[in-house]
Amino acid sequence: GGTVAVLGRTGRNFAAGMSGGVAYVYDEDGSFAKRCNTAMVGLEKVLPQLEQPGDAASWHKGQADELILRKLVEDHHRWTGSLRAREILDHWAESRAKFVKVFPHEYK
């Protein structure tokens, strides 16, 4: 049931064996799906809060993906001073659109 934001490039076979929780992966060059093992997980865009389907009762942790993700990136920047996190936050609308939500089929 955990949640993680990945701001760097992933290796191949990402999500193999992933049985719970959610990962938000920054897919800067659009190639993440080729490196993700989709046997157990689905991939979705991270939509703006007002465009996310369903209601809070059906959302991960009862919150819109955009809000969860932004808080994770903000916390990472605050705790580490990450320049990449700052760049993502400074260009939030464009950056948010490059994130992919990874979630196990059974978890959804």
mmCIF file of C-alpha atoms in Angstrom:
data_model
loop_
_atom_site.group_PDB
_atom_site.id
_atom_site.type_symbol
_atom_site.label_atom_id
_atom_site.label_comp_id
_atom_site.label_asym_id
_atom_site.label_seq_id
_atom_site.Cartn_x
_atom_site.Cartn_y
_atom_site.Cartn_z
ATOM 1 C CA GLY A 1 0.000 0.000 0.000
ATOM 2 C CA GLY A 2 3.014 2.310 -0.143
ATOM 3 C CA THR A 3 3.599 5.172 -2.516
ATOM 4 C CA VAL A 4 6.799 6.189 -4.296
ATOM 5 C CA ALA A 5 7.827 8.867 -6.784
ATOM 6 C CA VAL A 6 10.711 7.979 -9.102
ATOM 7 C CA LEU A 7 12.395 11.065 -10.543
ATOM 8 C CA GLY A 8 15.236 9.295 -12.350
ATOM 9 C CA ARG A 9 15.457 6.727 -15.097
ATOM 10 C CA THR A 10 14.429 3.186 -14.207
ATOM 11 C CA GLY A 11 16.101 -0.045 -15.190
ATOM 12 C CA ARG A 12 14.413 -2.712 -17.233
ATOM 13 C CA ASN A 13 11.749 -4.940 -15.700
ATOM 14 C CA PHE A 14 10.424 -2.215 -13.400
ATOM 15 C CA ALA A 15 7.416 -3.407 -11.334
ATOM 16 C CA ALA A 16 8.192 -7.117 -11.683
ATOM 17 C CA GLY A 17 6.493 -8.660 -8.672
ATOM 18 C CA MET A 18 4.782 -5.406 -7.645
ATOM 19 C CA SER A 19 1.710 -6.518 -5.728
ATOM 20 C CA GLY A 20 0.537 -3.403 -3.915
ATOM 21 C CA GLY A 21 0.950 0.338 -3.660
ATOM 22 C CA VAL A 22 1.491 2.922 -6.359
ATOM 23 C CA ALA A 23 4.556 4.291 -8.125
ATOM 24 C CA TYR A 24 4.655 7.603 -9.980
ATOM 25 C CA VAL A 25 7.510 7.467 -12.498
ATOM 26 C CA TYR A 26 8.897 10.549 -14.258
ATOM 27 C CA ASP A 27 9.045 9.463 -17.908
ATOM 28 C CA GLU A 28 10.972 12.350 -19.367
ATOM 29 C CA ASP A 29 11.663 10.761 -22.767
ATOM 30 C CA GLY A 30 8.503 8.654 -23.100
ATOM 31 C CA SER A 31 10.346 5.308 -23.051
ATOM 32 C CA PHE A 32 9.324 4.017 -19.614
ATOM 33 C CA ALA A 33 6.639 1.594 -20.881
ATOM 34 C CA LYS A 34 9.358 -0.368 -22.725
ATOM 35 C CA ARG A 35 11.240 -0.885 -19.449
ATOM 36 C CA CYS A 36 8.206 -1.748 -17.314
ATOM 37 C CA ASN A 37 6.984 -5.290 -16.696
ATOM 38 C CA THR A 38 3.252 -4.855 -17.257
ATOM 39 C CA ALA A 39 2.291 -8.452 -16.425
ATOM 40 C CA MET A 40 1.010 -7.409 -12.995
ATOM 41 C CA VAL A 41 0.584 -3.637 -13.343
ATOM 42 C CA GLY A 42 -1.292 -1.042 -15.333
ATOM 43 C CA LEU A 43 0.032 2.313 -16.525
ATOM 44 C CA GLU A 44 -1.936 5.561 -16.524
ATOM 45 C CA LYS A 45 -1.284 9.250 -17.029
ATOM 46 C CA VAL A 46 -1.280 11.478 -13.965
ATOM 47 C CA LEU A 47 -4.129 13.841 -14.731
ATOM 48 C CA PRO A 48 -4.821 17.259 -13.216
ATOM 49 C CA GLN A 49 -6.919 16.902 -10.074
ATOM 50 C CA LEU A 50 -10.075 18.257 -11.706
ATOM 51 C CA GLU A 51 -9.790 15.743 -14.571
ATOM 52 C CA GLN A 52 -9.160 12.619 -12.499
ATOM 53 C CA PRO A 53 -12.045 10.176 -12.929
ATOM 54 C CA GLY A 54 -13.990 8.768 -10.014
ATOM 55 C CA ASP A 55 -14.239 10.330 -6.592
ATOM 56 C CA ALA A 56 -12.071 10.484 -3.488
ATOM 57 C CA ALA A 57 -13.458 7.169 -2.235
ATOM 58 C CA SER A 58 -11.943 5.390 -5.256
ATOM 59 C CA TRP A 59 -8.622 7.270 -5.348
ATOM 60 C CA HIS A 60 -5.325 6.039 -3.856
ATOM 61 C CA LYS A 61 -5.279 7.130 -0.212
ATOM 62 C CA GLY A 62 -8.466 9.107 -0.877
ATOM 63 C CA GLN A 63 -6.551 11.845 -2.707
ATOM 64 C CA ALA A 64 -6.062 12.877 -6.318
ATOM 65 C CA ASP A 65 -2.864 11.526 -7.877
ATOM 66 C CA GLU A 66 -1.658 15.036 -8.665
ATOM 67 C CA LEU A 67 -1.837 16.093 -5.002
ATOM 68 C CA ILE A 68 -0.055 12.983 -3.729
ATOM 69 C CA LEU A 69 2.664 13.275 -6.358
ATOM 70 C CA ARG A 70 3.261 16.989 -5.882
ATOM 71 C CA LYS A 71 3.622 16.523 -2.116
ATOM 72 C CA LEU A 72 6.135 13.704 -2.627
ATOM 73 C CA VAL A 73 8.226 15.878 -4.962
ATOM 74 C CA GLU A 74 7.951 18.914 -2.652
ATOM 75 C CA ASP A 75 9.031 16.833 0.354
ATOM 76 C CA HIS A 76 11.937 15.351 -1.595
ATOM 77 C CA HIS A 77 13.105 18.820 -2.581
ATOM 78 C CA ARG A 78 12.741 20.167 0.964
ATOM 79 C CA TRP A 79 14.650 17.254 2.517
ATOM 80 C CA THR A 80 17.411 16.872 -0.097
ATOM 81 C CA GLY A 81 17.676 20.128 -2.061
ATOM 82 C CA SER A 82 17.287 18.081 -5.268
ATOM 83 C CA LEU A 83 17.720 20.271 -8.347
ATOM 84 C CA ARG A 84 15.681 17.824 -10.424
ATOM 85 C CA ALA A 85 12.760 18.081 -7.984
ATOM 86 C CA ARG A 86 13.000 21.895 -8.090
ATOM 87 C CA GLU A 87 12.968 21.855 -11.906
ATOM 88 C CA ILE A 88 9.904 19.582 -11.927
ATOM 89 C CA LEU A 89 8.082 21.828 -9.453
ATOM 90 C CA ASP A 90 9.019 25.004 -11.346
ATOM 91 C CA HIS A 91 7.406 23.581 -14.499
ATOM 92 C CA TRP A 92 4.665 21.594 -12.794
ATOM 93 C CA ALA A 93 1.989 21.401 -15.520
ATOM 94 C CA GLU A 94 4.485 20.220 -18.135
ATOM 95 C CA SER A 95 6.286 17.894 -15.720
ATOM 96 C CA ARG A 96 3.103 16.355 -14.289
ATOM 97 C CA ALA A 97 2.110 15.309 -17.782
ATOM 98 C CA LYS A 98 5.345 13.278 -18.063
ATOM 99 C CA PHE A 99 4.623 11.157 -14.984
ATOM 100 C CA VAL A 100 3.201 7.671 -15.336
ATOM 101 C CA LYS A 101 1.145 6.075 -12.571
ATOM 102 C CA VAL A 102 2.082 2.422 -12.063
ATOM 103 C CA PHE A 103 -0.368 0.314 -10.056
ATOM 104 C CA PRO A 104 -0.967 -3.412 -9.651
ATOM 105 C CA HIS A 105 -4.082 -4.760 -11.391
ATOM 106 C CA GLU A 106 -5.230 -6.368 -8.135
ATOM 107 C CA TYR A 107 -4.667 -3.172 -6.148
ATOM 108 C CA LYS A 108 -6.906 -1.105 -8.397
#
